[in-house]
PDB file of C-alpha atoms and ligand atoms in Angstrom:
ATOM      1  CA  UNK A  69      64.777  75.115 152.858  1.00  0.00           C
ATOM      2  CA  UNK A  70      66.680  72.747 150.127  1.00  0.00           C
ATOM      3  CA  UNK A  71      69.810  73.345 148.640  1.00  0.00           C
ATOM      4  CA  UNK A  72      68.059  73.867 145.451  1.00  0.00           C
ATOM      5  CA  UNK A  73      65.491  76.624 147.174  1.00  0.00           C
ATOM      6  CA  UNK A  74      67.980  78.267 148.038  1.00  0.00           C
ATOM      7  CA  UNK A  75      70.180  78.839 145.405  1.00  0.00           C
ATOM      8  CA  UNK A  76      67.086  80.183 143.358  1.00  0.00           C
ATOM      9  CA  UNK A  77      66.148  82.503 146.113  1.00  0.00           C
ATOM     10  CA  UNK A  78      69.586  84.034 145.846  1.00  0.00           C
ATOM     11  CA  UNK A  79      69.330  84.055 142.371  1.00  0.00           C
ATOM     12  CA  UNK A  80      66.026  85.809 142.218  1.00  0.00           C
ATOM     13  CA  UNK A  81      67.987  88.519 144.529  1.00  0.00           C
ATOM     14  CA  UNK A  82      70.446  88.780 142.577  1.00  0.00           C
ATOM     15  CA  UNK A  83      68.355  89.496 139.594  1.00  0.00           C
ATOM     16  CA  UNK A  84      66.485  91.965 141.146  1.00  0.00           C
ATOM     17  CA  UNK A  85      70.113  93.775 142.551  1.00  0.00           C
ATOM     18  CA  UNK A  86      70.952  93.847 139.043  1.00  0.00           C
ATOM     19  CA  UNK A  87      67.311  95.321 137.740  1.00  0.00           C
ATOM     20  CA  UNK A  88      67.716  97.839 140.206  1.00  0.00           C
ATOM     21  CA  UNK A  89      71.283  98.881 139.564  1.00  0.00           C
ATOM     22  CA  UNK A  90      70.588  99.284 135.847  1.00  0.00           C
ATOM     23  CA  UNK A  91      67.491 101.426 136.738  1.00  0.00           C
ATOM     24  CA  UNK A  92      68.430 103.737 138.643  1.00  0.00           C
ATOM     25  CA  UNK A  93      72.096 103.960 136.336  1.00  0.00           C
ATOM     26  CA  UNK A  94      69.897 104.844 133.606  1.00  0.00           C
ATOM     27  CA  UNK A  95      68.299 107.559 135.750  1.00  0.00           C
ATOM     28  CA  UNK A  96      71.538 108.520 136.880  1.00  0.00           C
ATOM     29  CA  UNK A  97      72.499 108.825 133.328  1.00  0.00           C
ATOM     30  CA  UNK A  98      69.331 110.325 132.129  1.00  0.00           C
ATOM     31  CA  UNK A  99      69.769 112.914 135.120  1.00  0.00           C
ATOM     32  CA  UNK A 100      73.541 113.871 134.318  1.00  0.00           C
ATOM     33  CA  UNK A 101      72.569 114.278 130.434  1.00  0.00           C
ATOM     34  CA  UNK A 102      70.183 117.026 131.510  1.00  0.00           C
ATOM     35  CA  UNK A 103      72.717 118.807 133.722  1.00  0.00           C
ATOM     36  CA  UNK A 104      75.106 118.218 131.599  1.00  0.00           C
ATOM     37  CA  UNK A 105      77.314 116.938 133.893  1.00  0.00           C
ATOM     38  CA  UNK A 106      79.893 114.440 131.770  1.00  0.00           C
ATOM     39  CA  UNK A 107      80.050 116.726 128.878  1.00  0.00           C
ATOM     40  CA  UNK A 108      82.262 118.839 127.669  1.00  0.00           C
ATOM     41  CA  UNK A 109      82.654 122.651 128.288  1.00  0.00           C
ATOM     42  CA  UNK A 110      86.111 124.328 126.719  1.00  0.00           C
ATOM     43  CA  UNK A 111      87.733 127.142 128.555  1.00  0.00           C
ATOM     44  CA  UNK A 112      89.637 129.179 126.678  1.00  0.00           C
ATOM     45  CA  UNK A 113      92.180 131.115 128.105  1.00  0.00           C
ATOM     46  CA  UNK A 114      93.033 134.250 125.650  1.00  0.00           C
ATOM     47  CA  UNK A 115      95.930 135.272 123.621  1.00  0.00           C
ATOM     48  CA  UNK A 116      99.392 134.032 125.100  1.00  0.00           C
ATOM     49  CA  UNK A 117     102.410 133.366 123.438  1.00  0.00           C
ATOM     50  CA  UNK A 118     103.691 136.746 121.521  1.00  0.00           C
ATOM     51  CA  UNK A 119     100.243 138.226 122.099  1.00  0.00           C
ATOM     52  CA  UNK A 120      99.656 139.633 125.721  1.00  0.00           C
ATOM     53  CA  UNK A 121      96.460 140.889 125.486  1.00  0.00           C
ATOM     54  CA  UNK A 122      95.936 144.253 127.592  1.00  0.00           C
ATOM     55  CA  UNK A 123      98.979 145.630 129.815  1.00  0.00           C
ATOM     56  CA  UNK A 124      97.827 146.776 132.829  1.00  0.00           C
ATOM     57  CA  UNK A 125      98.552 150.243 134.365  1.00  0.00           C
ATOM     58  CA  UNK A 126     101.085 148.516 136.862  1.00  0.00           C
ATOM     59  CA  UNK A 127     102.229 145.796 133.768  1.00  0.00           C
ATOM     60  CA  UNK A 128     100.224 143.216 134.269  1.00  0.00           C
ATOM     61  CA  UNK A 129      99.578 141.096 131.590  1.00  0.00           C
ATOM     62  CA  UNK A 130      96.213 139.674 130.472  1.00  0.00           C
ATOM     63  CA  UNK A 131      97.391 136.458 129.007  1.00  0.00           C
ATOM     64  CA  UNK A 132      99.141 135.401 132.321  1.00  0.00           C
ATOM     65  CA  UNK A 133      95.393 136.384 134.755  1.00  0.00           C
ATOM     66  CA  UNK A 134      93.538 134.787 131.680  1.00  0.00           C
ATOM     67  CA  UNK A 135      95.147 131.388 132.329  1.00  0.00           C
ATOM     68  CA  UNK A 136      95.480 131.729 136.459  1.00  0.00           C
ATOM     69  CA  UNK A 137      91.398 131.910 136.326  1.00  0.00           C
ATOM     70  CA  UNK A 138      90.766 129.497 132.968  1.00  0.00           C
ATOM     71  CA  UNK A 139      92.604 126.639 135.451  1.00  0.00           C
ATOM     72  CA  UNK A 140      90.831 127.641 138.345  1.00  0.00           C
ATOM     73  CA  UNK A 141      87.864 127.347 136.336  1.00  0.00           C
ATOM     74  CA  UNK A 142      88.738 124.001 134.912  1.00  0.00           C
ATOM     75  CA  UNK A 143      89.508 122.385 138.519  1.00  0.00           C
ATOM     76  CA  UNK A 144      85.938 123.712 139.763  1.00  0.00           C
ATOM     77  CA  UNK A 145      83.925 122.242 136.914  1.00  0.00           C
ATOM     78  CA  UNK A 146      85.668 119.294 137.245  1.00  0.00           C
ATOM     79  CA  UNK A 147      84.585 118.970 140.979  1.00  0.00           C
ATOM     80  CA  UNK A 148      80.897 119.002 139.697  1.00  0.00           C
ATOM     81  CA  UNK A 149      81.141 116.189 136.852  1.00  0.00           C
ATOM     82  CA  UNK A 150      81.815 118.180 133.929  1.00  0.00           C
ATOM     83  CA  UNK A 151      84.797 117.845 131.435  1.00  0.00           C
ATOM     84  CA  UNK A 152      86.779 120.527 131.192  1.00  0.00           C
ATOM     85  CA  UNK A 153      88.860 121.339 128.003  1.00  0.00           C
ATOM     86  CA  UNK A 154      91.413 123.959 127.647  1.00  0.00           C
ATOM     87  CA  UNK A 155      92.442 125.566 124.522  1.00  0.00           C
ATOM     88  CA  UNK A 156      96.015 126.503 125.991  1.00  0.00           C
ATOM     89  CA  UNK A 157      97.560 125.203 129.029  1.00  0.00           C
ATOM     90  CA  UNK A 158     100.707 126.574 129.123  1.00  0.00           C
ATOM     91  CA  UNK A 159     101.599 130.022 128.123  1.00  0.00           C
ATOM     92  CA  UNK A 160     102.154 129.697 124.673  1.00  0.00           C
ATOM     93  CA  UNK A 161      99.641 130.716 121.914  1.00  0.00           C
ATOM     94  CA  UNK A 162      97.824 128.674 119.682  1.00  0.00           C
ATOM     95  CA  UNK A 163      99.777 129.993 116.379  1.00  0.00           C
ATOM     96  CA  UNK A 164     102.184 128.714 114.245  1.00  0.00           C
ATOM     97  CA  UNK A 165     105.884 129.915 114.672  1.00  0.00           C
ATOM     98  CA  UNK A 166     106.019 130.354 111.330  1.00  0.00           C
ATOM     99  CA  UNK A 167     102.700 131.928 110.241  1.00  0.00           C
ATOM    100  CA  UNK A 168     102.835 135.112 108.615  1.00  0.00           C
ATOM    101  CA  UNK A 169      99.948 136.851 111.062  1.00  0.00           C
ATOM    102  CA  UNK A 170     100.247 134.708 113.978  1.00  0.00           C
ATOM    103  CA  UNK A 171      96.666 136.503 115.758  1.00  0.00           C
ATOM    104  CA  UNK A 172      94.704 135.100 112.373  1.00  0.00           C
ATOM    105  CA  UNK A 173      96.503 131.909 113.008  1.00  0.00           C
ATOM    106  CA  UNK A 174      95.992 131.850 116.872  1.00  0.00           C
ATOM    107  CA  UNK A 175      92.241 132.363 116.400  1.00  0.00           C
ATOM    108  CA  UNK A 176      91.647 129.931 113.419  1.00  0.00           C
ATOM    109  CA  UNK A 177      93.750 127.178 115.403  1.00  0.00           C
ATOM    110  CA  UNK A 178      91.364 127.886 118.676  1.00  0.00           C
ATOM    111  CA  UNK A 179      88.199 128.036 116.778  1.00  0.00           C
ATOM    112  CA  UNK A 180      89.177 124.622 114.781  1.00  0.00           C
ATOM    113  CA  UNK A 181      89.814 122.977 118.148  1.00  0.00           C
ATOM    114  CA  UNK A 182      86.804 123.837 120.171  1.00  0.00           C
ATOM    115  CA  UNK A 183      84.620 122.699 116.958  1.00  0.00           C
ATOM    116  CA  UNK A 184      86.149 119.515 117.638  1.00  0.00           C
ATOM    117  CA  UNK A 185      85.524 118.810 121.088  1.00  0.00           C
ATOM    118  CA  UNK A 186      81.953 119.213 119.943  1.00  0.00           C
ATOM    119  CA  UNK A 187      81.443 121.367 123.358  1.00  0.00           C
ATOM    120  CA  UNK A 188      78.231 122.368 125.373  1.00  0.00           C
ATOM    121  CA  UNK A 189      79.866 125.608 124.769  1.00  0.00           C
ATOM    122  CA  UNK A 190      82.695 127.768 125.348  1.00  0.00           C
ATOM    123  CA  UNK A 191      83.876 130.307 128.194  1.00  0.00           C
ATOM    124  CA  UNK A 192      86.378 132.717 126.701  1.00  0.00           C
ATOM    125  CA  UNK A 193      88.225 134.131 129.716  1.00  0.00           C
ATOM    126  CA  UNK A 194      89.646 137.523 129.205  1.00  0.00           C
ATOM    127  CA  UNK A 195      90.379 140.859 131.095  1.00  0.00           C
ATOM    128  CA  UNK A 196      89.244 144.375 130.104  1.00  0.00           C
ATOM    129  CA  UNK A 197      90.981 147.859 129.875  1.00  0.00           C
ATOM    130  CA  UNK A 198      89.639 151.526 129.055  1.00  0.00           C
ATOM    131  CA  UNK A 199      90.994 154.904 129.113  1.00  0.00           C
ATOM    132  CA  UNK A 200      88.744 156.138 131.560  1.00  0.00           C
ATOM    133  CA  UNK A 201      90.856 154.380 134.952  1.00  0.00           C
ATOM    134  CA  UNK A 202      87.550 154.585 137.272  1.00  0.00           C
ATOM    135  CA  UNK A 203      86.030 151.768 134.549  1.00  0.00           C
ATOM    136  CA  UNK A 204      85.770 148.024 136.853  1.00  0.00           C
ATOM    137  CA  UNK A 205      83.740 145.028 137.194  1.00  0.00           C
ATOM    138  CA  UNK A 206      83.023 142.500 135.649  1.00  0.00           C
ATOM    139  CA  UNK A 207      81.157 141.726 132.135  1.00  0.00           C
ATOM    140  CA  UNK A 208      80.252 139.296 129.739  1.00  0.00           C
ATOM    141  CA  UNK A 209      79.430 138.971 125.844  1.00  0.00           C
ATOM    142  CA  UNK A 210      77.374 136.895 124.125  1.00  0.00           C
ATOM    143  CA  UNK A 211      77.098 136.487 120.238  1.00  0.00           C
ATOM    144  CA  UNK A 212      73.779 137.997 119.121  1.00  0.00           C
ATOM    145  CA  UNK A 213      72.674 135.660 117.462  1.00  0.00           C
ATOM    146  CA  UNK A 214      72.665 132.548 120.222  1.00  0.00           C
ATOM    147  CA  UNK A 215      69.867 132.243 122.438  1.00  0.00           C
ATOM    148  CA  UNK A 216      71.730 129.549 124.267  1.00  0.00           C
ATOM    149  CA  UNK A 217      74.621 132.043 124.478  1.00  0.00           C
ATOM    150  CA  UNK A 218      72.688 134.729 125.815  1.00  0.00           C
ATOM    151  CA  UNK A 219      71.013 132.625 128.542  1.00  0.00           C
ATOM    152  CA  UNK A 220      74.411 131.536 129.489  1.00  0.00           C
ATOM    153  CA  UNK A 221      75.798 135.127 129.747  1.00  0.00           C
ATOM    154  CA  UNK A 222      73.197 135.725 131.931  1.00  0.00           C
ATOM    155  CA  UNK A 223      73.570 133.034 134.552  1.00  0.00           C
ATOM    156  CA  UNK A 224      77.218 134.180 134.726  1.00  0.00           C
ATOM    157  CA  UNK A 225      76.380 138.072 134.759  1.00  0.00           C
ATOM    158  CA  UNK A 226      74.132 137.481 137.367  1.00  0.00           C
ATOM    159  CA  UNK A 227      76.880 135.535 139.849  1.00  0.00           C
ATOM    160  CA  UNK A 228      79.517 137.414 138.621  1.00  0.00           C
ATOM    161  CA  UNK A 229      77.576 140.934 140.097  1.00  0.00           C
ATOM    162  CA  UNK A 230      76.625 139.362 143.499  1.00  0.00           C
ATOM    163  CA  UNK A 231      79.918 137.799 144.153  1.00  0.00           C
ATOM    164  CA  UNK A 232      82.228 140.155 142.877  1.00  0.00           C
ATOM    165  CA  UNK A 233      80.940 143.720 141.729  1.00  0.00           C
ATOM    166  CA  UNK A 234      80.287 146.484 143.512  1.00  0.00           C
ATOM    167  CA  UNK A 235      77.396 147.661 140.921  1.00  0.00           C
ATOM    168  CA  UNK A 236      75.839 145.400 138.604  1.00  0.00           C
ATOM    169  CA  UNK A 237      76.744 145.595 134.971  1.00  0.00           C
ATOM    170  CA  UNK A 238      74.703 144.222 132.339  1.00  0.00           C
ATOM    171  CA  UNK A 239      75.403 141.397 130.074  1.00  0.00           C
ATOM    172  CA  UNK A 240      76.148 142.832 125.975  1.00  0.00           C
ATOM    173  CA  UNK A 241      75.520 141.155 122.733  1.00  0.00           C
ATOM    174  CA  UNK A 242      78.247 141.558 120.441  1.00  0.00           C
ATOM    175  CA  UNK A 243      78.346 139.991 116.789  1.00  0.00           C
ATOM    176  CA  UNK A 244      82.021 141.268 115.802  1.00  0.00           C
ATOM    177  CA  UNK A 245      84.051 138.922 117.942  1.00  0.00           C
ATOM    178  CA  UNK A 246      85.985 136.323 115.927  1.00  0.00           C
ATOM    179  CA  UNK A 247      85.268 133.695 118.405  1.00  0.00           C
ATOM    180  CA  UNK A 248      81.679 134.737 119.189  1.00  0.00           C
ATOM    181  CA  UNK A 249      80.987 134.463 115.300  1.00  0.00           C
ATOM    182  CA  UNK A 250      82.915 131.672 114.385  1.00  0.00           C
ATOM    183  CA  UNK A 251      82.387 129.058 116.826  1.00  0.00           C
ATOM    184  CA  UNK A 252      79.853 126.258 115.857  1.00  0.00           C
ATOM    185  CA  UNK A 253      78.631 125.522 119.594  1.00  0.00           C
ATOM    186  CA  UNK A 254      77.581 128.870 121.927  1.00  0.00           C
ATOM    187  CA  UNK A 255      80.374 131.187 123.041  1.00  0.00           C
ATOM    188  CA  UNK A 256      80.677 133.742 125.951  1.00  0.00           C
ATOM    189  CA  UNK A 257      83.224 135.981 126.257  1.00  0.00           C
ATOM    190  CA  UNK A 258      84.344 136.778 130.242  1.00  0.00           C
ATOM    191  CA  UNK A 259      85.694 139.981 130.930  1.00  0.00           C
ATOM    192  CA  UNK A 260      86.753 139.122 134.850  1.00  0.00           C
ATOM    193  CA  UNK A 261      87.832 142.540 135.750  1.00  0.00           C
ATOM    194  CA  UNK A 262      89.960 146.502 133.799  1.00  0.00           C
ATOM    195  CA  UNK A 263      93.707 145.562 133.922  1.00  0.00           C
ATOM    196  CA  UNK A 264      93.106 149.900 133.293  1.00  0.00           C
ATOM    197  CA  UNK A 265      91.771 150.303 136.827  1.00  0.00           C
ATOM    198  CA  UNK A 266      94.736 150.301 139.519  1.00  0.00           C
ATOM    199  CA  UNK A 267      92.703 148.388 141.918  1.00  0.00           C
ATOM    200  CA  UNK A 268      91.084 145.912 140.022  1.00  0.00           C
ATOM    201  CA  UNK A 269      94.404 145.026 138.586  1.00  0.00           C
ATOM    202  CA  UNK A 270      95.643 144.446 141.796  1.00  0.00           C
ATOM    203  CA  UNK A 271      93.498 142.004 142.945  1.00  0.00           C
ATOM    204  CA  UNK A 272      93.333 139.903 139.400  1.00  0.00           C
ATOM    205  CA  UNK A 273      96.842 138.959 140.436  1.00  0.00           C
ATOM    206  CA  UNK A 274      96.376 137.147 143.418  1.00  0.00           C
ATOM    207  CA  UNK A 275      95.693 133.500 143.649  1.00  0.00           C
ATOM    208  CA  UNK A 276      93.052 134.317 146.269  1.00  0.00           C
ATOM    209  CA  UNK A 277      91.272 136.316 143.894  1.00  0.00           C
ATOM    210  CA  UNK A 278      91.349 134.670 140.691  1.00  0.00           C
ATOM    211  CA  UNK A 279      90.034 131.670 142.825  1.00  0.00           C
ATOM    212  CA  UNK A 280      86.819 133.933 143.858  1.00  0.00           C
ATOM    213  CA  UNK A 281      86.419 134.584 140.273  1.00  0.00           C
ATOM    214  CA  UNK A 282      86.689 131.116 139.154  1.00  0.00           C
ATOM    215  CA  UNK A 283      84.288 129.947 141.355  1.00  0.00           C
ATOM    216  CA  UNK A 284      81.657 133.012 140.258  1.00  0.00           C
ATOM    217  CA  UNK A 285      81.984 131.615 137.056  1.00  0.00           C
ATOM    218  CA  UNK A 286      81.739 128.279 137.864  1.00  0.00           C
ATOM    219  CA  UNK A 287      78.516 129.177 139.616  1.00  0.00           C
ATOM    220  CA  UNK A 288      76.825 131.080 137.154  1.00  0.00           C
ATOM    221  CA  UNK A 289      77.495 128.106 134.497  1.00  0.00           C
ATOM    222  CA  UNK A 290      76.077 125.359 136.738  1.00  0.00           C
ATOM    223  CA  UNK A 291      73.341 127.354 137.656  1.00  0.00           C
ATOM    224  CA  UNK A 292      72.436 127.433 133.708  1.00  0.00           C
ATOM    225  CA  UNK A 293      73.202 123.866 133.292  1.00  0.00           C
ATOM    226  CA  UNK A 294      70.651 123.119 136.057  1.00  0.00           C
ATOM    227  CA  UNK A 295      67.674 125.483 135.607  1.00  0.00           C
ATOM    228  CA  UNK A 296      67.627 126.462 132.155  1.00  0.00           C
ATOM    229  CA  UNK A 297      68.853 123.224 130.420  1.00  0.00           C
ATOM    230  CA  UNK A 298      65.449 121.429 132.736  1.00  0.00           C
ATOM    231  CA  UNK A 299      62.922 123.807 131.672  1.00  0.00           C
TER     232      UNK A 299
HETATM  233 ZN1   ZN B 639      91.542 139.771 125.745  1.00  0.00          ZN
END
């Protein structure tokens, strides 16, 4: 073979390397756009600051298990390709110091800054209480109005009863949430567990825990981003 004959075979497989590359990157990319993997999804970790949320029977406080999962929850989408955002990651609300009603503030401030991350959609991580102490498990809201919102809550109902309940509970449209109403992308709100039943409130304080219902969340929303989001 000539030095000439050569250099064009190489040539020709280089070209063809590079064809190939760029082919299958624009499948790859074609692929992660329907799974959404690369895109945003905000977690929102609720009240903090001033506001604690519910106060468990044994004084727990929902802001502090509403950021222990929402990080959890950040960490495992990360580890499958999607961009987490968090509306708080300390524990400080979202309010001004100086506003005159600090929970309008908080909730205009988190609204304004998930509308401009320009998100799949939001996961709203909060804790439950009732009167009735024998009330537990999980649950999660959907605004009425969202299909896409509803399909979610569903995907993360679903995981959330196998992995963590003891009897299923069903998903529940709700269309008087602030954040359910006001956000432009799809919201669902994540009740993980009653701070109001002595049990459940025990285990949404330990790492171990929180971890478990991280991950059932994490499931439930990758399992929508892959089989719904195809269909
Ligand atoms: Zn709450």
């Amino acid at each position: 073979m000539g030095e000439r004959l050569k250099m064009e075979t190489v040539m020709g497989a280089l070209l063809l390397a590079a064809a190939f590359l760029l082919a299958t990157g624009g499948m790859k990319q074609a692929a992660a756009e329907v799974q959404g993997t690369g895109r945003t999804v905000v977690i929102d970790a609720g009240h903090g600051g001033d506001d604690p949320g519910k106060v468990g029977v044994g004084g727990t406080l929902e802001k502090d298990v509403n950021l222990a999962v929402a990080q959890k929850l950040a960490d495992c989408l990360k580890k499958e390709g999607i961009r987490p955002v968090m509306t708080r990651e300390d524990e400080k609300g979202l309010y001004r110091p100086e506003a005159s009603n600090k929970k309008q503030d908080d909730m205009k401030n988190r609204c304004a800054k998930i509308d401009g991350e320009k998100p799949l959609f939001t996961v709203s991580i909060h804790q439950n209480s009732y009167t009735e102490e024998a009330v537990h498990g999980p649950q999660v809201f959907y605004y009425a109005h969202s299909k896409e919102a509803e399909e979610l809550a569903g995907y993360i109902q679903d995981a959330m009863n196998e992995d963590l309940a003891d009897r299923p509970r069903e998903k529940k449209a709700n269309d008087t949430y602030y954040l359910l109403k006001k956000t432009k992308s799809p919201t669902v709100i994540v009740e993980c567990g009653f701070l109001s039943n002595r049990e459940e409130e025990a285990k949404l304080v330990t790492e171990e825990y929180q971890q478990k219902v991280a991950e059932s969340v994490c499931r439930g929303i990758m399992g929508y981003l892959k089989e719904a989001k195809n269909r």
